[in-house]
């Protein structure tokens, strides 16, 4: 017995064969008779009935084709199948389509048929979509006809409780969000849930410790394609390869092939006007060439009247320099475009454009938006830092040559000065009166007053001598007697014989003694002594002779008439020295460095590096923690000894060489004098707090006091020990008091 589906498929296969045959016949008839037209009503129905009749006759005469999927025994239909096939034949119809070909009309499908229980309950056919899209709607989707699928009714908590009490398997069910109903879980699903809750693998038969399957192995296997032995020609050099190699060798020898040369040739010319101007690898900051400026309205051949120049404007444009002209053309107006002549400056403008692209650096520069005011340090107003010297008060005239050195006594009443006119003068500071004059044998290079008030004496240097003078005109007899004994008692003391005699302590002549000269120190070398400086206790002083080599620095003890040579060998040319005001330190300034020595330990403590070419002067702060250094290359360096070996501040205020720098003994002031004829006054506050940096503020420039003579200006300056005054000496033979 054939099933219903098999009968229908057999009938359809036979019908298709008849359709193919009839189709070919109908196509031939249609080609012969081109005027044949199918009628939509009568002709079409007649043709369909005729076509159905022929197909039914042909289906009865068809024979079985070998190789069909049906058994041969089943080809003989019984009565039931026969009636079924006849009924199916009656239901199947063929019509001629619009394209002139037959089209089979299949019978309608009866929706009522037996099926399994899965189709009894309607399922949710909205598809696999997030169901939360329909949370705010009463339906959960749409069916195939476009009708809404309403949500199932939901009961309250009481209905849910009654349902759980009536159904003993309610604990085995779970809600399916897609179907919107409770689904009973199977035993396999319950077992999976139980195993997941226990923390084991969901699959019961899963073995996590099963041996690893080596799908790939690291052992190489040699698998030849064939086992044919190597032919003998493999061991004989190829004649053609040898010829090819010799050809390449000859080309290399002749220079036609260069080893290491890239075969890709770089282009000789580049397109400047290319639109795709890409940055090259060697220039990551490359900027493409700027485009040409778009033409303005006045460049039109028919510009508006307001863009045309008047006769006066044309004259002014012609009189202007070509570089000063805003535009290099005059707007002109033409009636039509064909009257516009050729532009005569086209080649010149193209050439200028090429020059701009060739010469202009096309590199992006990142500009920093910084306020210039923020770079200037916030300094206090100089008026808030007073007192300091501001104006010229008094001039001391009397020397006939440049005044090299000055010194003020500890009381602040008297001033001594040494000059190139071979004299030393004693001045009263307040009145400017010259009290005493001493004539010396040679030029006086340095003078220094004794720092203690009980001793009224000063020292001076000339050629290779150092002398001590007692100014009897300004002191009483008791002070003069004590000072004389203080200086001359050394002649009565026993002095150790020195291996190398450095100096000779000599008594002056009677005339010199009457003039106030108490002592001479004659050095064995014949070099000029340029500087003398006192120790703070007034017993020791040092003399410097830069050209004397190892004997350039000597320290003398006045009370015992002894001389020491602290350095066996000097490093560089000595410029100046200073004693520390508190500690036993000794500052030695050479041409480029300042070395700090400990006299007690006899060792080098620190080396200051100002970074200047030639040091000229040096001074130490009264507290002893800061040092200022002046140089001939116009720099003033402030050093903080606790901070670094490099300058804390480097000041550039003078236009010529700095001759001297000096601190005030009591006030937070320091000054520098230069060959430019000016004196710079600075406020230099040093705080007791070591974590706070010194405050350095320039407050005043003192000018128009000294004249420049032979490129020399102010040679020396000295602060008053008590008042905020400063006294300067210059090459114009004068001494000035600034208050």
Short mmCIF file of N, CA and C in Angstrom, two decimals, residues 351-500:
data_model
loop_
_atom_site.label_atom_id
_atom_site.label_comp_id
_atom_site.label_asym_id
_atom_site.label_seq_id
_atom_site.Cartn_x
_atom_site.Cartn_y
_atom_site.Cartn_z
N UNK A 351 57.16 82.04 -9.58
CA UNK A 351 58.53 81.90 -9.10
C UNK A 351 58.65 82.28 -7.62
N UNK A 352 57.98 83.35 -7.22
CA UNK A 352 57.99 83.74 -5.81
C UNK A 352 57.32 82.68 -4.94
N UNK A 353 56.28 82.07 -5.47
CA UNK A 353 55.61 80.99 -4.74
C UNK A 353 56.57 79.81 -4.52
N UNK A 354 57.32 79.47 -5.54
CA UNK A 354 58.29 78.37 -5.40
C UNK A 354 59.39 78.73 -4.39
N UNK A 355 59.83 79.99 -4.41
CA UNK A 355 60.84 80.41 -3.44
C UNK A 355 60.30 80.32 -2.02
N UNK A 356 59.06 80.71 -1.82
CA UNK A 356 58.48 80.64 -0.47
C UNK A 356 58.41 79.20 0.01
N UNK A 357 58.01 78.29 -0.88
CA UNK A 357 57.90 76.89 -0.47
C UNK A 357 59.28 76.27 -0.24
N UNK A 358 60.27 76.75 -0.97
CA UNK A 358 61.60 76.17 -0.84
C UNK A 358 62.34 76.70 0.39
N UNK A 359 62.18 77.98 0.67
CA UNK A 359 62.96 78.60 1.73
C UNK A 359 62.24 78.61 3.07
N UNK A 360 60.92 78.56 3.07
CA UNK A 360 60.21 78.66 4.35
C UNK A 360 60.34 77.36 5.12
N UNK A 361 60.70 77.41 6.41
CA UNK A 361 60.78 76.18 7.22
C UNK A 361 59.37 75.71 7.59
N UNK A 362 58.98 74.58 7.07
CA UNK A 362 57.64 74.06 7.33
C UNK A 362 57.71 73.05 8.47
N UNK A 363 57.93 73.55 9.67
CA UNK A 363 58.00 72.72 10.87
C UNK A 363 57.07 73.33 11.91
N UNK A 364 56.30 72.50 12.53
CA UNK A 364 55.36 72.96 13.54
C UNK A 364 56.10 73.31 14.81
N UNK A 365 55.88 74.51 15.29
CA UNK A 365 56.49 74.97 16.53
C UNK A 365 55.39 75.14 17.57
N UNK A 366 55.57 74.44 18.66
CA UNK A 366 54.59 74.52 19.75
C UNK A 366 54.86 75.78 20.56
N UNK A 367 53.94 76.70 20.48
CA UNK A 367 54.09 77.96 21.18
C UNK A 367 53.47 77.83 22.56
N UNK A 368 54.22 78.26 23.57
CA UNK A 368 53.75 78.20 24.94
C UNK A 368 53.10 79.53 25.30
N UNK A 369 51.89 79.44 25.77
CA UNK A 369 51.17 80.64 26.19
C UNK A 369 51.53 80.93 27.65
N UNK A 370 52.58 81.73 27.82
CA UNK A 370 53.06 82.07 29.15
C UNK A 370 52.98 83.58 29.32
N UNK A 371 52.43 83.96 30.42
CA UNK A 371 52.36 85.38 30.73
C UNK A 371 53.75 85.89 31.10
N UNK A 372 54.28 86.91 30.40
CA UNK A 372 55.63 87.38 30.76
C UNK A 372 55.72 87.90 32.19
N UNK A 373 54.62 88.41 32.71
CA UNK A 373 54.67 88.93 34.07
C UNK A 373 54.89 87.82 35.09
N UNK A 374 54.43 86.59 34.74
CA UNK A 374 54.59 85.48 35.69
C UNK A 374 56.04 85.01 35.79
N UNK A 375 56.86 85.32 34.76
CA UNK A 375 58.26 84.92 34.80
C UNK A 375 59.11 85.85 35.67
N UNK A 376 58.63 87.05 35.90
CA UNK A 376 59.37 88.00 36.72
C UNK A 376 59.11 87.68 38.19
N UNK A 377 60.14 87.50 38.98
CA UNK A 377 59.91 87.19 40.40
C UNK A 377 59.26 88.37 41.12
N UNK A 378 58.43 88.04 42.06
CA UNK A 378 57.73 89.05 42.84
C UNK A 378 58.69 89.59 43.92
N UNK A 379 59.22 90.77 43.65
CA UNK A 379 60.18 91.39 44.56
C UNK A 379 59.49 92.53 45.30
N UNK A 380 59.93 92.81 46.52
CA UNK A 380 59.33 93.93 47.26
C UNK A 380 59.73 95.27 46.67
N UNK A 381 58.98 96.27 47.02
CA UNK A 381 59.26 97.62 46.56
C UNK A 381 60.54 98.13 47.23
N UNK A 382 61.47 98.72 46.47
CA UNK A 382 62.71 99.23 47.10
C UNK A 382 62.46 100.25 48.20
N UNK A 383 61.35 100.98 48.14
CA UNK A 383 61.07 101.95 49.19
C UNK A 383 60.83 101.27 50.53
N UNK A 384 60.36 100.02 50.49
CA UNK A 384 60.13 99.29 51.73
C UNK A 384 61.40 98.71 52.32
N UNK A 385 62.51 98.77 51.57
CA UNK A 385 63.77 98.18 52.03
C UNK A 385 64.76 99.23 52.50
N UNK A 386 64.34 100.45 52.65
CA UNK A 386 65.26 101.48 53.14
C UNK A 386 65.60 101.22 54.61
N UNK A 387 66.78 101.69 55.09
CA UNK A 387 67.67 102.67 54.47
C UNK A 387 68.77 102.04 53.62
N UNK A 388 69.19 102.77 52.62
CA UNK A 388 70.34 102.44 51.79
C UNK A 388 70.82 103.73 51.12
N UNK A 389 72.08 103.81 50.71
CA UNK A 389 72.60 105.06 50.11
C UNK A 389 71.91 105.37 48.79
N UNK A 390 71.54 106.63 48.65
CA UNK A 390 70.78 107.03 47.46
C UNK A 390 71.39 108.21 46.71
N UNK A 391 72.16 109.05 47.37
CA UNK A 391 72.63 110.27 46.71
C UNK A 391 74.05 110.59 47.14
N UNK A 392 74.71 111.40 46.31
CA UNK A 392 76.08 111.85 46.58
C UNK A 392 76.05 113.01 47.58
N UNK A 393 76.83 112.86 48.66
CA UNK A 393 76.81 113.88 49.72
C UNK A 393 78.10 114.68 49.79
N UNK A 394 79.24 114.02 49.69
CA UNK A 394 80.51 114.69 49.93
C UNK A 394 81.58 114.11 49.02
N UNK A 395 82.54 114.95 48.64
CA UNK A 395 83.65 114.53 47.81
C UNK A 395 84.95 114.89 48.52
N UNK A 396 85.88 113.93 48.58
CA UNK A 396 87.18 114.13 49.22
C UNK A 396 88.22 114.32 48.11
N UNK A 397 88.65 115.56 47.94
CA UNK A 397 89.61 115.88 46.88
C UNK A 397 90.96 116.21 47.51
N UNK A 398 92.04 115.72 46.91
CA UNK A 398 93.37 115.97 47.43
C UNK A 398 94.42 115.11 46.75
N UNK A 399 94.04 113.92 46.32
CA UNK A 399 94.99 113.06 45.61
C UNK A 399 95.18 113.57 44.19
N UNK A 400 96.36 113.34 43.68
CA UNK A 400 96.69 113.78 42.32
C UNK A 400 96.75 112.63 41.32
N UNK A 401 96.45 111.43 41.78
CA UNK A 401 96.44 110.27 40.89
C UNK A 401 95.32 109.34 41.35
N UNK A 402 95.13 108.27 40.61
CA UNK A 402 94.03 107.36 40.92
C UNK A 402 94.14 106.81 42.33
N UNK A 403 93.00 106.72 43.00
CA UNK A 403 92.94 106.24 44.37
C UNK A 403 92.57 104.76 44.31
N UNK A 404 93.51 103.91 44.70
CA UNK A 404 93.31 102.47 44.55
C UNK A 404 92.58 101.85 45.74
N UNK A 405 92.78 102.37 46.96
CA UNK A 405 92.27 101.66 48.13
C UNK A 405 91.81 102.66 49.18
N UNK A 406 90.81 102.25 49.98
CA UNK A 406 90.31 103.03 51.10
C UNK A 406 89.98 102.06 52.22
N UNK A 407 89.91 102.63 53.47
CA UNK A 407 89.54 101.81 54.63
C UNK A 407 89.00 102.74 55.71
N UNK A 408 87.98 102.27 56.46
CA UNK A 408 87.31 103.05 57.49
C UNK A 408 87.61 102.41 58.84
N UNK A 409 87.86 103.25 59.84
CA UNK A 409 88.19 102.72 61.16
C UNK A 409 86.94 102.15 61.82
N UNK A 410 87.07 101.32 62.85
CA UNK A 410 85.90 100.69 63.46
C UNK A 410 84.91 101.67 64.06
N UNK A 411 85.36 102.87 64.46
CA UNK A 411 84.43 103.85 65.02
C UNK A 411 83.60 104.56 63.96
N UNK A 412 84.02 104.53 62.71
CA UNK A 412 83.28 105.18 61.64
C UNK A 412 83.53 106.65 61.52
N UNK A 413 84.60 107.17 62.13
CA UNK A 413 84.88 108.60 62.10
C UNK A 413 85.98 108.96 61.11
N UNK A 414 86.90 108.04 60.84
CA UNK A 414 88.08 108.37 60.05
C UNK A 414 88.20 107.43 58.85
N UNK A 415 88.84 107.99 57.83
CA UNK A 415 89.02 107.27 56.58
C UNK A 415 90.45 107.44 56.12
N UNK A 416 91.06 106.34 55.69
CA UNK A 416 92.40 106.41 55.10
C UNK A 416 92.31 105.96 53.65
N UNK A 417 93.16 106.52 52.80
CA UNK A 417 93.14 106.21 51.37
C UNK A 417 94.56 106.14 50.87
N UNK A 418 94.80 105.21 49.94
CA UNK A 418 96.11 105.08 49.29
C UNK A 418 95.98 105.31 47.81
N UNK A 419 96.96 105.96 47.23
CA UNK A 419 96.86 106.40 45.85
C UNK A 419 98.14 106.10 45.09
N UNK A 420 98.04 106.27 43.76
CA UNK A 420 99.21 106.12 42.91
C UNK A 420 100.15 107.31 43.00
N UNK A 421 99.75 108.37 43.69
CA UNK A 421 100.66 109.51 43.86
C UNK A 421 101.62 109.29 45.03
N UNK A 422 101.70 108.02 45.55
CA UNK A 422 102.65 107.60 46.60
C UNK A 422 102.38 108.30 47.93
N UNK A 423 101.11 108.52 48.21
CA UNK A 423 100.73 109.14 49.47
C UNK A 423 99.59 108.35 50.10
N UNK A 424 99.50 108.48 51.44
CA UNK A 424 98.38 107.96 52.21
C UNK A 424 97.78 109.13 52.95
N UNK A 425 96.49 109.32 52.81
CA UNK A 425 95.83 110.46 53.42
C UNK A 425 94.81 109.97 54.45
N UNK A 426 94.69 110.72 55.53
CA UNK A 426 93.73 110.48 56.59
C UNK A 426 92.65 111.56 56.52
N UNK A 427 91.37 111.12 56.40
CA UNK A 427 90.25 112.04 56.20
C UNK A 427 89.28 111.92 57.37
N UNK A 428 88.66 113.03 57.68
CA UNK A 428 87.53 113.02 58.59
C UNK A 428 86.27 112.84 57.76
N UNK A 429 85.52 111.79 58.04
CA UNK A 429 84.43 111.40 57.14
C UNK A 429 83.32 112.45 57.11
N UNK A 430 82.94 112.99 58.25
CA UNK A 430 81.78 113.88 58.29
C UNK A 430 82.08 115.21 57.61
N UNK A 431 83.27 115.77 57.84
CA UNK A 431 83.59 117.09 57.29
C UNK A 431 84.35 117.03 55.97
N UNK A 432 85.02 115.91 55.64
CA UNK A 432 85.82 115.83 54.44
C UNK A 432 87.17 116.48 54.57
N UNK A 433 87.63 116.76 55.79
CA UNK A 433 88.91 117.44 56.02
C UNK A 433 90.03 116.42 56.00
N UNK A 434 91.14 116.77 55.32
CA UNK A 434 92.33 115.91 55.29
C UNK A 434 93.16 116.22 56.53
N UNK A 435 93.25 115.26 57.44
CA UNK A 435 93.93 115.47 58.71
C UNK A 435 95.43 115.25 58.59
N UNK A 436 95.84 114.22 57.87
CA UNK A 436 97.26 113.85 57.84
C UNK A 436 97.58 113.26 56.48
N UNK A 437 98.84 113.46 56.04
CA UNK A 437 99.31 112.89 54.79
C UNK A 437 100.66 112.26 55.02
N UNK A 438 100.80 111.00 54.58
CA UNK A 438 102.07 110.29 54.67
C UNK A 438 102.60 110.04 53.27
N UNK A 439 103.83 110.40 53.05
CA UNK A 439 104.46 110.16 51.76
C UNK A 439 105.22 108.84 51.83
N UNK A 440 104.95 107.98 50.87
CA UNK A 440 105.53 106.64 50.83
C UNK A 440 106.47 106.56 49.63
N UNK A 441 107.35 105.59 49.67
CA UNK A 441 108.36 105.46 48.62
C UNK A 441 107.78 104.98 47.30
N UNK A 442 106.69 104.26 47.35
CA UNK A 442 106.15 103.65 46.12
C UNK A 442 104.63 103.75 46.14
N UNK A 443 104.03 103.24 45.08
CA UNK A 443 102.57 103.27 44.94
C UNK A 443 101.94 102.43 46.05
N UNK A 444 100.91 102.97 46.66
CA UNK A 444 100.19 102.27 47.73
C UNK A 444 99.07 101.45 47.08
N UNK A 445 99.16 100.13 47.24
CA UNK A 445 98.17 99.25 46.61
C UNK A 445 97.04 98.86 47.55
N UNK A 446 97.29 98.86 48.86
CA UNK A 446 96.24 98.41 49.77
C UNK A 446 96.46 99.02 51.14
N UNK A 447 95.35 99.37 51.81
CA UNK A 447 95.37 99.83 53.19
C UNK A 447 94.26 99.11 53.93
N UNK A 448 94.47 98.88 55.23
CA UNK A 448 93.46 98.17 56.03
C UNK A 448 93.60 98.60 57.47
N UNK A 449 92.48 99.07 58.06
CA UNK A 449 92.46 99.51 59.44
C UNK A 449 92.29 98.31 60.36
N UNK A 450 92.95 98.36 61.53
CA UNK A 450 92.85 97.26 62.49
C UNK A 450 91.42 97.15 62.99
N UNK A 451 90.82 95.92 63.01
CA UNK A 451 89.39 95.79 63.33
C UNK A 451 89.04 96.00 64.79
N UNK A 452 90.00 96.00 65.71
CA UNK A 452 89.67 96.19 67.13
C UNK A 452 89.87 97.65 67.48
N UNK A 453 88.97 98.17 68.36
CA UNK A 453 88.99 99.59 68.68
C UNK A 453 90.13 99.96 69.63
N UNK A 454 90.63 99.02 70.42
CA UNK A 454 91.69 99.34 71.38
C UNK A 454 93.01 99.67 70.69
N UNK A 455 93.17 99.24 69.45
CA UNK A 455 94.40 99.48 68.69
C UNK A 455 94.07 100.48 67.59
N UNK A 456 94.71 101.64 67.66
CA UNK A 456 94.50 102.68 66.65
C UNK A 456 95.67 102.65 65.67
N UNK A 457 95.58 101.77 64.68
CA UNK A 457 96.66 101.62 63.71
C UNK A 457 96.09 101.00 62.44
N UNK A 458 96.81 101.16 61.37
CA UNK A 458 96.42 100.56 60.09
C UNK A 458 97.68 100.11 59.37
N UNK A 459 97.51 99.18 58.45
CA UNK A 459 98.63 98.65 57.67
C UNK A 459 98.45 99.06 56.22
N UNK A 460 99.56 99.10 55.51
CA UNK A 460 99.54 99.44 54.08
C UNK A 460 100.59 98.60 53.39
N UNK A 461 100.47 98.48 52.08
CA UNK A 461 101.43 97.71 51.28
C UNK A 461 101.89 98.57 50.12
N UNK A 462 103.21 98.51 49.85
CA UNK A 462 103.81 99.18 48.71
C UNK A 462 105.02 98.36 48.28
N UNK A 463 105.16 98.14 47.00
CA UNK A 463 106.19 97.25 46.44
C UNK A 463 106.20 95.94 47.21
N UNK A 464 107.31 95.56 47.85
CA UNK A 464 107.39 94.29 48.59
C UNK A 464 107.43 94.51 50.10
N UNK A 465 106.87 95.63 50.55
CA UNK A 465 106.87 95.97 51.97
C UNK A 465 105.46 96.09 52.49
N UNK A 466 105.33 95.82 53.80
CA UNK A 466 104.09 96.07 54.53
C UNK A 466 104.45 96.90 55.75
N UNK A 467 103.78 98.05 55.90
CA UNK A 467 104.07 98.94 57.01
C UNK A 467 102.88 99.10 57.93
N UNK A 468 103.20 99.45 59.22
CA UNK A 468 102.17 99.71 60.22
C UNK A 468 102.32 101.16 60.67
N UNK A 469 101.21 101.92 60.63
CA UNK A 469 101.23 103.35 60.93
C UNK A 469 100.28 103.62 62.09
N UNK A 470 100.73 104.45 63.01
CA UNK A 470 99.93 104.92 64.13
C UNK A 470 99.56 106.38 63.89
N UNK A 471 98.30 106.70 63.62
CA UNK A 471 97.89 108.10 63.41
C UNK A 471 97.73 108.81 64.76
N UNK A 472 98.78 109.47 65.20
CA UNK A 472 98.78 110.12 66.52
C UNK A 472 97.86 111.34 66.57
N UNK A 473 97.47 111.88 65.43
CA UNK A 473 96.66 113.10 65.43
C UNK A 473 95.21 112.84 65.81
N UNK A 474 94.78 111.60 65.80
CA UNK A 474 93.36 111.33 66.07
C UNK A 474 93.16 110.50 67.33
N UNK A 475 94.21 110.24 68.08
CA UNK A 475 94.07 109.43 69.30
C UNK A 475 94.83 110.10 70.44
N UNK A 476 94.43 109.78 71.65
CA UNK A 476 95.08 110.37 72.81
C UNK A 476 96.38 109.63 73.12
N UNK A 477 97.09 110.10 74.15
CA UNK A 477 98.40 109.54 74.46
C UNK A 477 98.31 108.12 74.98
N UNK A 478 97.30 107.80 75.77
CA UNK A 478 97.17 106.44 76.32
C UNK A 478 96.97 105.42 75.21
N UNK A 479 96.10 105.75 74.30
CA UNK A 479 95.84 104.83 73.19
C UNK A 479 97.07 104.73 72.30
N UNK A 480 97.75 105.83 72.09
CA UNK A 480 98.96 105.80 71.26
C UNK A 480 100.03 104.94 71.91
N UNK A 481 100.19 105.06 73.27
CA UNK A 481 101.19 104.26 73.96
C UNK A 481 100.87 102.78 73.93
N UNK A 482 99.60 102.43 74.18
CA UNK A 482 99.20 101.01 74.15
C UNK A 482 99.33 100.43 72.74
N UNK A 483 99.03 101.22 71.74
CA UNK A 483 99.15 100.75 70.36
C UNK A 483 100.61 100.54 69.99
N UNK A 484 101.46 101.47 70.42
CA UNK A 484 102.89 101.34 70.12
C UNK A 484 103.48 100.11 70.79
N UNK A 485 103.08 99.86 72.04
CA UNK A 485 103.58 98.67 72.71
C UNK A 485 103.03 97.40 72.07
N UNK A 486 101.79 97.43 71.62
CA UNK A 486 101.16 96.27 70.99
C UNK A 486 101.88 95.88 69.70
N UNK A 487 102.40 96.89 68.99
CA UNK A 487 103.04 96.61 67.70
C UNK A 487 104.52 96.27 67.88
N UNK A 488 105.21 96.95 68.81
CA UNK A 488 106.67 96.80 68.91
C UNK A 488 107.13 95.79 69.93
N UNK A 489 106.26 95.21 70.72
CA UNK A 489 106.69 94.21 71.71
C UNK A 489 107.27 92.97 71.05
N UNK A 490 106.98 92.76 69.82
CA UNK A 490 107.48 91.59 69.13
C UNK A 490 108.98 91.61 68.93
N UNK A 491 109.58 92.80 68.96
CA UNK A 491 111.05 92.86 68.80
C UNK A 491 111.76 92.25 70.00
N UNK A 492 111.14 92.28 71.19
CA UNK A 492 111.76 91.75 72.40
C UNK A 492 111.52 90.25 72.58
N UNK A 493 110.54 89.68 71.84
CA UNK A 493 110.23 88.25 71.98
C UNK A 493 111.25 87.42 71.22
N UNK A 494 111.41 86.17 71.70
CA UNK A 494 112.35 85.26 71.06
C UNK A 494 111.67 84.61 69.85
N UNK A 495 112.29 84.73 68.74
CA UNK A 495 111.74 84.16 67.51
C UNK A 495 112.56 82.96 67.09
N UNK A 496 111.85 81.92 66.65
CA UNK A 496 112.52 80.71 66.19
C UNK A 496 113.18 80.98 64.85
N UNK A 497 114.37 80.44 64.69
CA UNK A 497 115.06 80.61 63.41
C UNK A 497 114.34 79.80 62.34
N UNK A 498 113.93 80.44 61.31
CA UNK A 498 113.21 79.77 60.23
C UNK A 498 114.20 79.15 59.26
N UNK A 499 113.82 77.99 58.75
CA UNK A 499 114.67 77.32 57.76
C UNK A 499 114.81 78.19 56.51
N UNK A 500 113.66 78.70 56.07
CA UNK A 500 113.65 79.60 54.91
C UNK A 500 113.14 80.93 55.41
#
